[in-house]
């Protein structure tokens, strides 16, 4: 089935009757073929938002197979239910920028998955505040941009470096920024630029073990579970809406170095899942949470 004829519609609105019927009926009347459809109403519990979410993967006939035409087709239903409705062409690959500091396990994992066809994206560039992974980038044929931040750099210097990254994002028409262990705190201004299109990964010890060598801190406390969290970047450090998490059981027989190795493996897997689900348009914001259609 040609991907240039395939689209994903994601929508959210206040939960009410008739939404699924209206959307599926409209697509049927237009001659589209629904391949997969998922929906969720956030109605249970004190923190429920009352919103309805839907993801529809469908094939469009040739005369409708572009986003602008399909968007016009959706105008009435969008207005009827006051939807935030977005169309995504699966034939158009997401353009991704990777950012890294001195720990390269997540970077290397994403690059391998991309090169081996497991991640259907275009990696446009790698940005780092250190030169360490220039050779790795070159081995994959990806441009590497070393934008240093010397120790003790003030807020003005950090913001100037971020603006260089913003210019690169605009130049390369980047859809998604992935912080693959980029160990710098981003300014609120930069977080605003990246809102909804930047994913970060960190170990799941926060807030228990902050700072340097968290796995060594965990080992000293006899931790029995270690894990990782992938989330969207916000101005609230490491507190953005969570996309994916996973854990691994560990025990007393493992050294601090062993824990670190296990933790890095979990980080790689969790980040890769989050990136894949984002580029497949399976993640939808729901206040401080996300809805993830797998």
Coordinates of N, CA and C in Angstrom, one line a residue, residues 53-190:
X53 N -10.1 11.9 22.7 CA -9.0 11.8 21.8 C -9.2 10.7 20.8
X54 N -8.7 10.9 19.5 CA -8.9 9.9 18.5 C -7.7 10.0 17.5
X55 N -7.3 8.8 17.1 CA -6.3 8.7 16.0 C -6.8 7.8 15.0
X56 N -6.8 8.3 13.7 CA -7.3 7.5 12.6 C -6.3 7.4 11.5
X57 N -5.9 6.2 11.2 CA -4.9 5.9 10.1 C -5.8 5.5 8.9
X58 N -5.7 6.2 7.8 CA -6.5 5.9 6.7 C -5.8 6.1 5.4
X59 N -6.4 5.5 4.3 CA -5.9 5.6 3.0 C -6.9 6.5 2.2
X60 N -6.4 7.5 1.5 CA -7.3 8.4 0.7 C -7.2 8.1 -0.8
X61 N -8.3 8.3 -1.5 CA -8.3 8.1 -2.9 C -7.4 9.2 -3.6
X62 N -6.8 8.9 -4.7 CA -5.8 9.8 -5.3 C -6.2 11.3 -5.4
X63 N -7.5 11.6 -5.7 CA -7.9 13.0 -5.9 C -8.0 13.7 -4.5
X64 N -7.9 13.0 -3.4 CA -7.9 13.6 -2.1 C -6.6 13.5 -1.3
X65 N -5.6 12.9 -2.0 CA -4.4 12.5 -1.3 C -3.4 13.6 -1.1
X66 N -3.8 14.7 -0.4 CA -2.9 15.7 0.1 C -3.5 16.4 1.3
X67 N -2.7 16.9 2.2 CA -3.2 17.4 3.4 C -4.1 18.6 3.3
X68 N -3.8 19.5 2.4 CA -4.7 20.7 2.2 C -6.1 20.3 1.8
X69 N -6.2 19.3 0.8 CA -7.5 18.9 0.4 C -8.3 18.2 1.5
X70 N -7.6 17.3 2.2 CA -8.3 16.6 3.3 C -8.7 17.6 4.4
X71 N -7.8 18.6 4.7 CA -8.1 19.5 5.7 C -9.4 20.3 5.4
X72 N -9.6 20.7 4.2 CA -10.8 21.3 3.8 C -12.0 20.4 4.0
X73 N -11.8 19.1 3.7 CA -12.9 18.1 3.9 C -13.4 18.1 5.3
X74 N -12.4 18.3 6.3 CA -12.7 18.2 7.7 C -13.3 19.5 8.3
X75 N -13.4 20.5 7.6 CA -13.8 21.8 8.1 C -15.1 21.8 8.9
X76 N -16.1 21.2 8.4 CA -17.4 21.2 9.0 C -17.4 20.5 10.3
X77 N -16.8 19.2 10.3 CA -16.8 18.4 11.5 C -15.9 19.1 12.6
X78 N -14.8 19.7 12.1 CA -13.9 20.4 13.1 C -14.7 21.5 13.8
X79 N -15.4 22.3 13.1 CA -16.2 23.3 13.7 C -17.4 22.8 14.5
X80 N -18.0 21.7 14.1 CA -19.1 21.2 14.8 C -18.8 20.7 16.2
X81 N -17.6 20.2 16.4 CA -17.2 19.6 17.7 C -16.1 20.5 18.3
X82 N -15.7 21.6 17.7 CA -14.7 22.5 18.2 C -13.4 21.7 18.5
X83 N -13.0 20.9 17.4 CA -11.9 20.0 17.5 C -10.5 20.7 17.3
X84 N -9.5 20.2 18.0 CA -8.1 20.4 17.6 C -7.8 19.2 16.7
X85 N -7.9 19.3 15.4 CA -7.7 18.2 14.5 C -6.5 18.5 13.6
X86 N -5.7 17.5 13.5 CA -4.5 17.7 12.7 C -4.3 16.5 11.8
X87 N -3.9 16.8 10.5 CA -3.6 15.7 9.5 C -2.1 15.6 9.3
X88 N -1.7 14.4 9.1 CA -0.3 14.1 8.9 C -0.1 13.1 7.7
X89 N 0.7 13.5 6.8 CA 0.9 12.6 5.6 C 2.0 11.7 5.9
X90 N 1.7 10.4 5.9 CA 2.7 9.4 6.2 C 3.8 9.3 5.2
X91 N 3.6 9.8 4.0 CA 4.6 9.8 3.0 C 5.7 10.8 3.2
X92 N 5.5 11.7 4.2 CA 6.4 12.8 4.5 C 7.2 12.4 5.8
X93 N 8.4 12.1 5.7 CA 9.2 11.7 6.8 C 9.6 12.9 7.7
X94 N 9.5 12.6 9.0 CA 9.8 13.7 10.0 C 11.3 14.0 9.9
X95 N 11.6 15.3 10.1 CA 13.0 15.7 10.1 C 13.5 15.9 11.5
X96 N 14.5 15.2 11.9 CA 14.9 15.2 13.3 C 16.3 15.7 13.5
X97 N 16.5 16.5 14.6 CA 17.8 17.0 15.1 C 18.1 16.3 16.4
X98 N 19.3 15.8 16.5 CA 19.7 15.1 17.7 C 20.7 16.0 18.5
X99 N 20.6 16.1 19.8 CA 21.5 16.8 20.6 C 22.1 15.9 21.7
X100 N 23.4 16.1 21.9 CA 24.1 15.2 22.8 C 25.3 15.9 23.5
X101 N 25.7 15.4 24.7 CA 26.9 16.0 25.3 C 28.0 15.0 25.3
X102 N 28.3 14.3 26.4 CA 29.4 13.4 26.4 C 29.1 12.0 26.6
X103 N 27.8 11.7 26.8 CA 27.3 10.3 26.9 C 26.6 9.9 25.7
X104 N 27.2 9.0 24.9 CA 26.7 8.7 23.5 C 25.9 7.5 23.3
X105 N 25.4 6.8 24.4 CA 24.7 5.6 24.2 C 23.4 5.8 23.5
X106 N 22.6 6.8 23.9 CA 21.3 7.1 23.2 C 21.5 7.5 21.8
X107 N 22.5 8.4 21.6 CA 22.8 8.9 20.2 C 23.2 7.7 19.3
X108 N 24.1 6.9 19.7 CA 24.5 5.7 18.9 C 23.3 4.8 18.6
X109 N 22.5 4.6 19.6 CA 21.3 3.7 19.4 C 20.3 4.3 18.4
X110 N 20.0 5.6 18.5 CA 19.1 6.2 17.5 C 19.7 6.2 16.1
X111 N 21.0 6.5 16.0 CA 21.6 6.5 14.7 C 21.6 5.1 14.1
X112 N 21.8 4.0 14.9 CA 21.8 2.7 14.3 C 20.3 2.3 13.9
X113 N 19.4 2.7 14.7 CA 18.0 2.4 14.4 C 17.6 3.1 13.1
X114 N 18.0 4.3 13.0 CA 17.7 5.1 11.7 C 18.4 4.5 10.5
X115 N 19.7 4.2 10.6 CA 20.4 3.6 9.5 C 19.9 2.3 9.1
X116 N 19.4 1.5 10.0 CA 18.9 0.1 9.7 C 17.4 0.1 9.3
X117 N 16.8 1.3 9.3 CA 15.4 1.4 8.8 C 14.4 1.2 9.9
X118 N 14.8 1.1 11.1 CA 13.9 1.0 12.2 C 13.2 2.3 12.6
X119 N 13.8 3.4 12.3 CA 13.2 4.7 12.5 C 13.0 5.4 11.2
X120 N 11.8 5.6 10.8 CA 11.5 6.2 9.5 C 11.5 7.7 9.5
X121 N 12.7 8.2 9.7 CA 12.9 9.7 9.8 C 14.1 10.1 8.9
X122 N 14.3 11.4 8.8 CA 15.5 12.0 8.2 C 16.2 12.7 9.4
X123 N 17.4 12.2 9.7 CA 18.2 12.9 10.7 C 19.0 14.0 10.0
X124 N 18.7 15.2 10.3 CA 19.3 16.4 9.6 C 20.6 16.8 10.1
X125 N 20.9 16.6 11.4 CA 22.1 17.1 12.0 C 22.2 16.6 13.5
X126 N 23.4 16.6 14.0 CA 23.7 16.4 15.4 C 24.4 17.7 16.0
X127 N 23.9 18.1 17.1 CA 24.4 19.3 17.8 C 25.0 18.8 19.1
X128 N 26.2 19.3 19.5 CA 26.8 19.0 20.8 C 27.5 20.2 21.3
X129 N 27.6 20.2 22.6 CA 28.5 21.2 23.3 C 29.8 20.7 23.5
X130 N 30.1 19.5 23.0 CA 31.4 18.9 23.1 C 31.8 18.3 21.7
X131 N 33.0 18.1 21.4 CA 33.4 17.6 20.1 C 33.5 16.1 20.0
X132 N 33.2 15.3 21.0 CA 33.4 13.9 21.1 C 32.9 13.0 20.0
X133 N 31.7 13.4 19.5 CA 31.0 12.5 18.6 C 31.0 13.0 17.2
X134 N 32.0 13.8 16.8 CA 32.1 14.3 15.5 C 32.4 13.1 14.5
X135 N 33.3 12.2 14.9 CA 33.6 11.0 14.1 C 32.4 10.1 13.9
X136 N 31.7 9.9 15.0 CA 30.5 9.0 14.9 C 29.5 9.6 13.9
X137 N 29.3 10.9 14.0 CA 28.4 11.6 13.0 C 28.9 11.4 11.6
X138 N 30.2 11.6 11.4 CA 30.8 11.5 10.1 C 30.6 10.1 9.5
X139 N 30.7 9.0 10.4 CA 30.6 7.7 9.9 C 29.2 7.4 9.4
X140 N 28.2 8.1 9.9 CA 26.9 8.0 9.4 C 26.5 9.0 8.3
X141 N 27.4 9.9 8.0 CA 27.2 10.9 7.0 C 26.2 12.0 7.4
X142 N 26.2 12.3 8.7 CA 25.3 13.3 9.3 C 26.1 14.5 9.7
X143 N 25.7 15.7 9.3 CA 26.4 16.9 9.7 C 26.5 17.1 11.3
X144 N 27.7 17.4 11.8 CA 27.9 17.6 13.2 C 28.2 19.0 13.5
X145 N 27.5 19.6 14.4 CA 27.7 21.0 14.8 C 28.2 21.1 16.3
X146 N 29.5 21.5 16.4 CA 30.0 21.6 17.8 C 29.8 23.1 18.2
X147 N 28.9 23.3 19.1 CA 28.5 24.6 19.7 C 28.9 24.6 21.1
X148 N 30.1 25.0 21.5 CA 30.6 24.8 22.8 C 30.0 25.8 23.8
X149 N 29.9 25.3 25.1 CA 29.5 26.1 26.2 C 30.6 25.9 27.3
X150 N 31.6 26.8 27.4 CA 32.6 26.6 28.4 C 32.0 26.6 29.8
X151 N 32.7 25.9 30.7 CA 32.2 25.9 32.1 C 32.1 27.3 32.6
X152 N 31.0 27.6 33.3 CA 30.8 28.9 33.9 C 30.2 29.9 32.9
X153 N 29.7 29.4 31.8 CA 29.1 30.3 30.8 C 27.8 31.0 31.5
X154 N 27.7 32.3 31.3 CA 26.5 32.9 31.9 C 25.3 32.8 31.0
X155 N 24.1 33.3 31.5 CA 22.9 33.1 30.8 C 22.9 33.7 29.4
X156 N 23.6 34.8 29.2 CA 23.6 35.4 27.9 C 24.4 34.5 26.9
X157 N 25.5 33.9 27.3 CA 26.2 33.0 26.5 C 25.4 31.8 26.1
X158 N 24.7 31.3 27.1 CA 23.9 30.1 26.8 C 22.8 30.4 25.9
X159 N 22.2 31.6 26.0 CA 21.1 31.9 25.2 C 21.6 32.2 23.7
X160 N 22.8 32.7 23.6 CA 23.4 32.9 22.3 C 23.6 31.6 21.6
X161 N 24.1 30.6 22.4 CA 24.3 29.3 21.8 C 23.0 28.6 21.4
X162 N 21.9 28.8 22.2 CA 20.6 28.3 21.9 C 20.1 28.9 20.6
X163 N 20.3 30.2 20.4 CA 19.8 30.9 19.2 C 20.5 30.3 17.9
X164 N 21.8 29.9 18.1 CA 22.4 29.2 17.0 C 21.7 27.9 16.6
X165 N 21.3 27.2 17.6 CA 20.5 26.0 17.4 C 19.2 26.3 16.8
X166 N 18.5 27.3 17.3 CA 17.2 27.7 16.7 C 17.3 28.0 15.2
X167 N 18.4 28.7 14.9 CA 18.7 29.0 13.4 C 18.8 27.8 12.6
X168 N 19.5 26.8 13.2 CA 19.7 25.5 12.5 C 18.4 24.8 12.4
X169 N 17.6 24.8 13.4 CA 16.3 24.2 13.3 C 15.4 24.8 12.2
X170 N 15.5 26.1 12.1 CA 14.7 26.7 11.0 C 15.3 26.4 9.7
X171 N 16.6 26.4 9.5 CA 17.3 26.2 8.3 C 17.0 24.8 7.8
X172 N 17.0 23.8 8.7 CA 16.8 22.4 8.3 C 15.4 22.0 8.4
X173 N 14.5 22.9 8.7 CA 13.0 22.6 8.7 C 12.8 21.4 9.7
X174 N 13.3 21.5 10.9 CA 13.3 20.3 11.8 C 11.9 20.2 12.4
X175 N 11.4 19.0 12.4 CA 10.1 18.7 13.1 C 10.2 18.3 14.5
X176 N 11.3 17.6 14.8 CA 11.5 17.0 16.2 C 12.9 17.2 16.6
X177 N 13.1 17.6 17.9 CA 14.5 17.7 18.5 C 14.5 16.6 19.6
X178 N 15.6 15.8 19.6 CA 15.7 14.8 20.6 C 17.0 15.1 21.4
X179 N 16.8 15.2 22.7 CA 17.9 15.4 23.6 C 18.4 14.1 24.1
X180 N 19.3 13.6 23.3 CA 19.9 12.2 23.5 C 21.0 12.3 24.5
X181 N 20.7 12.6 25.8 CA 21.6 12.9 26.9 C 22.4 14.2 26.6
X182 N 21.7 15.2 26.3 CA 22.2 16.6 26.2 C 22.1 17.2 27.6
X183 N 23.3 17.4 28.2 CA 23.3 17.7 29.7 C 23.4 19.2 29.9
X184 N 22.5 20.0 29.3 CA 22.4 21.4 29.6 C 21.0 21.8 29.9
X185 N 20.8 22.7 30.9 CA 19.4 23.2 31.2 C 19.0 24.2 30.1
X186 N 17.9 24.0 29.5 CA 17.5 24.9 28.4 C 16.7 26.1 29.0
X187 N 16.9 27.2 28.4 CA 16.2 28.4 28.9 C 14.7 28.3 28.6
X188 N 13.9 29.1 29.4 CA 12.5 29.1 29.1 C 12.1 29.5 27.7
X189 N 12.9 30.4 27.1 CA 12.7 30.9 25.8 C 12.9 29.8 24.8
X190 N 14.0 29.0 25.0 CA 14.2 27.9 24.1 C 13.2 26.8 24.2

